[in-house]
PDB file of C-alpha atoms and ligand atoms in Angstrom:
ATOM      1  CA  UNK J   1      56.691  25.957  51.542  1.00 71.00           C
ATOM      2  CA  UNK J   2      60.478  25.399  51.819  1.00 84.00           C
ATOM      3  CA  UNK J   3      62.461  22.447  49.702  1.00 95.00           C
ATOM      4  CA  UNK J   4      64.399  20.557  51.756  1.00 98.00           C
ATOM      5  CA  UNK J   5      67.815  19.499  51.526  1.00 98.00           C
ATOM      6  CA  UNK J   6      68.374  16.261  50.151  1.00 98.00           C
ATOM      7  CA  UNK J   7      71.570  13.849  51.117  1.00 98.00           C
ATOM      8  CA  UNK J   8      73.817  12.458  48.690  1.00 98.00           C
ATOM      9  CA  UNK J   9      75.455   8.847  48.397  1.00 98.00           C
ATOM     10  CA  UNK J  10      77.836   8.115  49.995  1.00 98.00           C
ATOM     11  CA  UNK J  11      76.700   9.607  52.569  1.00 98.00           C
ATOM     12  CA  UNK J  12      76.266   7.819  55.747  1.00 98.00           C
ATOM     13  CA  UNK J  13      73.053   9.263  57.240  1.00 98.00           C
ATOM     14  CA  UNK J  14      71.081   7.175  54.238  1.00 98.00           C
ATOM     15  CA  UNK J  15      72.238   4.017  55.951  1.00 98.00           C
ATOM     16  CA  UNK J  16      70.268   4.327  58.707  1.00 97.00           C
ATOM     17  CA  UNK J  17      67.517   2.303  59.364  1.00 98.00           C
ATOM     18  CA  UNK J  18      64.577   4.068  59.358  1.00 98.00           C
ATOM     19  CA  UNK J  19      62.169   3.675  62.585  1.00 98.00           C
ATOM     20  CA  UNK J  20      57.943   3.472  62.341  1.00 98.00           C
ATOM     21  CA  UNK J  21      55.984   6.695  62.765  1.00 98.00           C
ATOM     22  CA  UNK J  22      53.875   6.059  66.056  1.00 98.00           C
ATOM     23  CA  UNK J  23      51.515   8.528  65.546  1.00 98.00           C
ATOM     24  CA  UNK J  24      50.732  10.589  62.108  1.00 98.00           C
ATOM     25  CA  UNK J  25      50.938  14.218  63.419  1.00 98.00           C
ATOM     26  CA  UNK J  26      50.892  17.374  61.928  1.00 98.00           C
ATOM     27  CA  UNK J  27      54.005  17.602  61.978  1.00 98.00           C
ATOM     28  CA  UNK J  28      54.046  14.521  59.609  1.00 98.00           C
ATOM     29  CA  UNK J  29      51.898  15.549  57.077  1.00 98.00           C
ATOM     30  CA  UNK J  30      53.905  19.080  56.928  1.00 98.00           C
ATOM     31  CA  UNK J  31      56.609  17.249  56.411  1.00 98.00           C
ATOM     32  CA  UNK J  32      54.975  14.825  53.934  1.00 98.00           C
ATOM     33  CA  UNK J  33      53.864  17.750  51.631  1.00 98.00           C
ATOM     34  CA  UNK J  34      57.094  19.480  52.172  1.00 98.00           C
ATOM     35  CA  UNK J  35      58.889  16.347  50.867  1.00 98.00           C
ATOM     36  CA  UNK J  36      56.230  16.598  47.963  1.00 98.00           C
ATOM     37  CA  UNK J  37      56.600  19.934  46.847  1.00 97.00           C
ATOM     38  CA  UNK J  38      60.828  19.383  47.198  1.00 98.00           C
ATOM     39  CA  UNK J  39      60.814  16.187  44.503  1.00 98.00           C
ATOM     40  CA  UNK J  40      58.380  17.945  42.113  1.00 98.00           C
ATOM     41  CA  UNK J  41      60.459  20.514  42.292  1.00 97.00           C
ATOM     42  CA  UNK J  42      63.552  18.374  41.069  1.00 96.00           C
ATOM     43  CA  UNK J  43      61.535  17.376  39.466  1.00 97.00           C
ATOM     44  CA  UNK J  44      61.323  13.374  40.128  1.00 98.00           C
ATOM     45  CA  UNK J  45      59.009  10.477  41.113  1.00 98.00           C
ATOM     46  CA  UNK J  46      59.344   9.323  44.776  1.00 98.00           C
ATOM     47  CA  UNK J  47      61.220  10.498  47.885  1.00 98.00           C
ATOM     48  CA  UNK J  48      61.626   9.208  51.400  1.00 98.00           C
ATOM     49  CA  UNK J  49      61.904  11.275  54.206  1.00 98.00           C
ATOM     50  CA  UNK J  50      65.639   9.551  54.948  1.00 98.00           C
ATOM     51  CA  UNK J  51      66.396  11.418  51.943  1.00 98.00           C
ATOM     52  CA  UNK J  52      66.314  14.916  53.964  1.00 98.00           C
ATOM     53  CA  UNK J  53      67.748  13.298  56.938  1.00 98.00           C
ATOM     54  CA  UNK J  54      64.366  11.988  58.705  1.00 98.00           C
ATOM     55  CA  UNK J  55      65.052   8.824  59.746  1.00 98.00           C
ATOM     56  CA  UNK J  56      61.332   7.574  60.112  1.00 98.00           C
ATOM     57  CA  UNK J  57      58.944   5.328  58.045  1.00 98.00           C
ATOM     58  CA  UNK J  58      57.718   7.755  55.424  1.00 99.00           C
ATOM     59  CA  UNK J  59      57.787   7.936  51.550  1.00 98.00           C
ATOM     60  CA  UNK J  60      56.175   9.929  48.989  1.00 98.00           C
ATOM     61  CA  UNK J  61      55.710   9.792  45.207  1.00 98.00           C
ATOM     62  CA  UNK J  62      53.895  10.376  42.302  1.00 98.00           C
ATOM     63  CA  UNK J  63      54.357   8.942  38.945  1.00 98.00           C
ATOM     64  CA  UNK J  64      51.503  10.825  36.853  1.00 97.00           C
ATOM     65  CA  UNK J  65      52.012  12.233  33.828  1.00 95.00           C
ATOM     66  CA  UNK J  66      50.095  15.783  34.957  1.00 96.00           C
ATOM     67  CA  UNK J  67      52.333  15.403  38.573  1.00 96.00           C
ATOM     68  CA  UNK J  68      48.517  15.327  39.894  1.00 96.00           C
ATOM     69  CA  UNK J  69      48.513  12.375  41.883  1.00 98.00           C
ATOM     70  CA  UNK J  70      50.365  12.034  44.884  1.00 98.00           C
ATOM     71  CA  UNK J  71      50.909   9.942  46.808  1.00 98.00           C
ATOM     72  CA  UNK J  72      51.952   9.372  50.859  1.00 98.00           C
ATOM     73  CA  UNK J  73      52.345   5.877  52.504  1.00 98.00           C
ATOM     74  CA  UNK J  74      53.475   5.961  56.045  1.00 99.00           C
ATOM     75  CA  UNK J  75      54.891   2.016  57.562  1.00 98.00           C
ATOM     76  CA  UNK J  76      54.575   0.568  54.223  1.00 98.00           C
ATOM     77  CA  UNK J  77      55.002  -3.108  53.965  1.00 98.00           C
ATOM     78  CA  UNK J  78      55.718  -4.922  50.296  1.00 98.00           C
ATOM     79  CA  UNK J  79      55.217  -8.662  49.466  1.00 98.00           C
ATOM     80  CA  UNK J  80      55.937  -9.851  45.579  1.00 98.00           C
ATOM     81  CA  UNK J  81      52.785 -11.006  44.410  1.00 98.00           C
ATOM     82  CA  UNK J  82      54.021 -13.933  41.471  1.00 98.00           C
ATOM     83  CA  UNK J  83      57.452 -14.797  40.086  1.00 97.00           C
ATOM     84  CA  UNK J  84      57.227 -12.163  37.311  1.00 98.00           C
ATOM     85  CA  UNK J  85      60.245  -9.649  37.270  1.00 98.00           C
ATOM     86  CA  UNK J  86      60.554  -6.099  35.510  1.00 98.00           C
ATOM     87  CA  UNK J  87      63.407  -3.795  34.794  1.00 98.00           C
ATOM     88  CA  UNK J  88      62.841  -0.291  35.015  1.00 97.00           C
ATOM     89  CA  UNK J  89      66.001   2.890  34.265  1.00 98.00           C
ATOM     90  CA  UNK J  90      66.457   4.089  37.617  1.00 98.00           C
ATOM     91  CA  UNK J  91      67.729   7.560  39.107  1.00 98.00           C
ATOM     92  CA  UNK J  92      67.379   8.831  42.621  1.00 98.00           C
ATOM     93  CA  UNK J  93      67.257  12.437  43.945  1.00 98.00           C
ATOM     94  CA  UNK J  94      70.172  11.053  46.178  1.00 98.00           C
ATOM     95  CA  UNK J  95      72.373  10.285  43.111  1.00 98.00           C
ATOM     96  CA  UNK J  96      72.281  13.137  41.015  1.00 98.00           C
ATOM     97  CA  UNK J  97      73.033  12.403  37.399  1.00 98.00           C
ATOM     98  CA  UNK J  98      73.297   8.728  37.675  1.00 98.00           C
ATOM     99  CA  UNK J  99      70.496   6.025  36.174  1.00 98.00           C
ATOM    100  CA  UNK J 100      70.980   2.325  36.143  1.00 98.00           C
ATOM    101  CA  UNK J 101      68.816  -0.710  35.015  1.00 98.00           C
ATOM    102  CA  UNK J 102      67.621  -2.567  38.040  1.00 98.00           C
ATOM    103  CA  UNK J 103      65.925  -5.836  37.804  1.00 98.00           C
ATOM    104  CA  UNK J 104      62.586  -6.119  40.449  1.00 98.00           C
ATOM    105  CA  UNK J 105      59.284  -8.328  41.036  1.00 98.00           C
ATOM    106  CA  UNK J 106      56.728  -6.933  39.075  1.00 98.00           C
ATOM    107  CA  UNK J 107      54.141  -6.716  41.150  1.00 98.00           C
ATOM    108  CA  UNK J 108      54.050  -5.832  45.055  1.00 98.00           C
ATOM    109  CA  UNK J 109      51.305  -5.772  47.613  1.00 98.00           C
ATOM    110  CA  UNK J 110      51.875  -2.896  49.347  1.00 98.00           C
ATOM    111  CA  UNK J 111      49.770  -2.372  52.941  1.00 98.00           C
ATOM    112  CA  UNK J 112      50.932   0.845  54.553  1.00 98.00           C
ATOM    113  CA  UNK J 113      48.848   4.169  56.392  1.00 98.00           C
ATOM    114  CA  UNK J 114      48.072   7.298  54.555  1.00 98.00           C
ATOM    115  CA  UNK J 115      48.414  10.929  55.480  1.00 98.00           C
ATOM    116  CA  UNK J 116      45.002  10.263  58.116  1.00 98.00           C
ATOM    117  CA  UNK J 117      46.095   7.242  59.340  1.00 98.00           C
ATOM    118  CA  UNK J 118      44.109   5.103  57.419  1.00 98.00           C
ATOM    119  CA  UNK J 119      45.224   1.770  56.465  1.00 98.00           C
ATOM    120  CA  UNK J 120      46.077   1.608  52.727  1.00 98.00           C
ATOM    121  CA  UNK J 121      46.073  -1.903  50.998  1.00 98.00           C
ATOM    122  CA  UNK J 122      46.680  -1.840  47.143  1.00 98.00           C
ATOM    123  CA  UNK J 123      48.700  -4.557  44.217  1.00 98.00           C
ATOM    124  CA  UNK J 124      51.643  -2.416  42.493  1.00 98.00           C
ATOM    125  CA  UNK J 125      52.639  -2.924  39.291  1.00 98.00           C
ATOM    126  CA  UNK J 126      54.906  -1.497  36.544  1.00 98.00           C
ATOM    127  CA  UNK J 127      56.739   1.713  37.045  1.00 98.00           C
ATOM    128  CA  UNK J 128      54.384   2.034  40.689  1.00 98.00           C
ATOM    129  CA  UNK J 129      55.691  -1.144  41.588  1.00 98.00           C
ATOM    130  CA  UNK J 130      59.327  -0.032  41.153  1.00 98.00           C
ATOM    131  CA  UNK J 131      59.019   3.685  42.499  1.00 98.00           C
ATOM    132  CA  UNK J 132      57.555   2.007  45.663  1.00 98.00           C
ATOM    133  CA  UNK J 133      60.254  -1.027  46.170  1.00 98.00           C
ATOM    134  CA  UNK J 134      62.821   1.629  45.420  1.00 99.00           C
ATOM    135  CA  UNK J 135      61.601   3.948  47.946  1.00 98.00           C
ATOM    136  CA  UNK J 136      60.841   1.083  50.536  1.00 98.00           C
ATOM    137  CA  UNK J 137      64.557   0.370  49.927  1.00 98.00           C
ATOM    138  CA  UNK J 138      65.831   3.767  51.639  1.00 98.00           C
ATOM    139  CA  UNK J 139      63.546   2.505  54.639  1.00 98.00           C
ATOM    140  CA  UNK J 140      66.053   0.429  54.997  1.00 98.00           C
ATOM    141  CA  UNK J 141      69.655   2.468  54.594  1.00 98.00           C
ATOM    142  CA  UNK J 142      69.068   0.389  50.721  1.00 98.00           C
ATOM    143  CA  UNK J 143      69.959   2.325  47.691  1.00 98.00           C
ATOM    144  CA  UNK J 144      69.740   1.552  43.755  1.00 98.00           C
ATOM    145  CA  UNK J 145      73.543   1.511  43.393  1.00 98.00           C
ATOM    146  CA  UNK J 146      74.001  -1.516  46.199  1.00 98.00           C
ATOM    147  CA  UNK J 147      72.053  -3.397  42.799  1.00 98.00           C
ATOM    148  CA  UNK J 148      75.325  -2.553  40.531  1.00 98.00           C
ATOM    149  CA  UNK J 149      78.624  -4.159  40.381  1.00 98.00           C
ATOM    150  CA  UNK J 150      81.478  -2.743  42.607  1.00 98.00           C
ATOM    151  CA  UNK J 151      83.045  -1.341  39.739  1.00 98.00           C
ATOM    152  CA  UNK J 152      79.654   0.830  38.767  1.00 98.00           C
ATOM    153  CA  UNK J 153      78.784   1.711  42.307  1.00 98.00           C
ATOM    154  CA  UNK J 154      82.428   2.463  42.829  1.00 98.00           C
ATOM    155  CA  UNK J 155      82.663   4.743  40.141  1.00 98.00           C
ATOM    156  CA  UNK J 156      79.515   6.621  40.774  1.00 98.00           C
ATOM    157  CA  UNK J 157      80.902   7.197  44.803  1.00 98.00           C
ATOM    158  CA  UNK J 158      83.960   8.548  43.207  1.00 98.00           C
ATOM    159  CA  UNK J 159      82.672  11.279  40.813  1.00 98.00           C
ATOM    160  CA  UNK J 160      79.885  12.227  43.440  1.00 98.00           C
ATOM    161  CA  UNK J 161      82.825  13.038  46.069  1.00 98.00           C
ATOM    162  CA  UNK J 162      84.842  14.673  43.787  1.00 98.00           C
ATOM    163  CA  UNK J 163      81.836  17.142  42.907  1.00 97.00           C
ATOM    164  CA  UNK J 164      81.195  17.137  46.968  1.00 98.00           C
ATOM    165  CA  UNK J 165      84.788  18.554  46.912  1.00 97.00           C
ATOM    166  CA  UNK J 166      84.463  20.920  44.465  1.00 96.00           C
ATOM    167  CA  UNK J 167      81.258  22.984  45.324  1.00 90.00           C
TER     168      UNK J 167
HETATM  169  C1  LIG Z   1      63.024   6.625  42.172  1.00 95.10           C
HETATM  170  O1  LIG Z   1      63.832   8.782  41.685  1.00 95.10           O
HETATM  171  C2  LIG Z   1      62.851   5.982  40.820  1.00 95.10           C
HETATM  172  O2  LIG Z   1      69.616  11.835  38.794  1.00 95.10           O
HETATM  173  C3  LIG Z   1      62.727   8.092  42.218  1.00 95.10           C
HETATM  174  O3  LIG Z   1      69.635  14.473  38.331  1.00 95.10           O
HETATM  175  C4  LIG Z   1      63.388   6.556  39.665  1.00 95.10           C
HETATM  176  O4  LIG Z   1      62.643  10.632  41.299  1.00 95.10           O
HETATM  177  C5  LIG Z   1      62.172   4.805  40.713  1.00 95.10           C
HETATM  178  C6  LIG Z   1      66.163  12.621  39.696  1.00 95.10           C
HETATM  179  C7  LIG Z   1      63.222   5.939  38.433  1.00 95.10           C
HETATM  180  C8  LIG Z   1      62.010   4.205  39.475  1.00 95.10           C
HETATM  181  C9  LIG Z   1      62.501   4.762  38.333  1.00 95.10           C
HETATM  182  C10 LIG Z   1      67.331  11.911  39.473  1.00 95.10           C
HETATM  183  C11 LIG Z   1      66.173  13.980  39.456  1.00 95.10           C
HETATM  184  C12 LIG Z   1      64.952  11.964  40.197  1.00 95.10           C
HETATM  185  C13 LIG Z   1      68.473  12.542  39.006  1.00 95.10           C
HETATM  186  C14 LIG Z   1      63.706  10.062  41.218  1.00 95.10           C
HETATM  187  C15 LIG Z   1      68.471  13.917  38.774  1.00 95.10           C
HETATM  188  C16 LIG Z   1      67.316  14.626  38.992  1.00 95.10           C
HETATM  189  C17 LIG Z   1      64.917  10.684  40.667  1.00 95.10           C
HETATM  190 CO1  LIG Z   2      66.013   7.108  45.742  1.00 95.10          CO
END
């Protein structure tokens, strides 16, 4: 199956807001595995489908130790559960060479479809509960960086552009 493409910051196209899949076609779970097979190949731990310039509701990820366990949610919605926060190292496929400490709630309830269209209802917690809100964020044109100062994100933009430029 082929890897897919994926968009880097700053671009614009991960801005974009992404819309709800009506229906969960074939077409979505070929995507769906393609996805899979593109950020074990990377390798990393969660993708959304904004990240190859699909602009619809859909993430995948898989934060096993074996890379055995993965996992699709289609329309997911999140709600903290407590007051408890976490910090987790992040990266993203769509900043290449970049992590950051993010601060997050915990613990999530996540309610969302899988890959049959079957409701999904589970509580998140540590590094699920990030990989989820951080993939939940591109849903929503939201990246990791938009958590740093200006001066962070700013320098990040810069030395992505100038490797943009370069290759
Ligand atoms: C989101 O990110 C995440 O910079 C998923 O050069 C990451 O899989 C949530 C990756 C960490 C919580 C904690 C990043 C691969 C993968 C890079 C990823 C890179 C190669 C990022
Ligand atoms: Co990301």
């Amino acid at each position: 199956m082929p890897l897919l493409p994926i968009l880097e910051f700053p671009d614009r196209r991960l801005r974009v807001k992404a819309r709800p899949i009506a229906e969960v076609t074939d077409a979505i779970r070929t995507l769906a595995n393609n996805m899979l097979e593109t950020m074990y190949a990377a390798p990393g731990i969660g993708l959304a489908a904004i990240q190859v310039n699909q602009p619809i509701q859909l993430i995948v990820l898989d934060i096993s130790e074996e890379k055995n366990q993965p996992m699709i949610l289609i329309n997911p919605k999140l709600a903290p559960v407590g007051d408890e926060r976490s910090c987790y190292d992040e990266g993203c496929l769509s900043v290449p060479g970049f992590y950051e400490t993010v601060e997050r709630p915990a613990k999530v309830q996540v309610e969302a479809l899988n890959e049959h269209a079957e409701p999904v209802g589970f509580v998140a917690e540590g590094l699920l509960a990030t990989c989820i809100q951080h993939e939940c964020d591109h849903l929503n044109g939201k990246l990791f960086v938009d958590y740093l100062t200006t001066l962070k994100r700013e320098r990040i933009r810069k030395k992505l552009e100038k490797q943009h430029r370069e290759s």
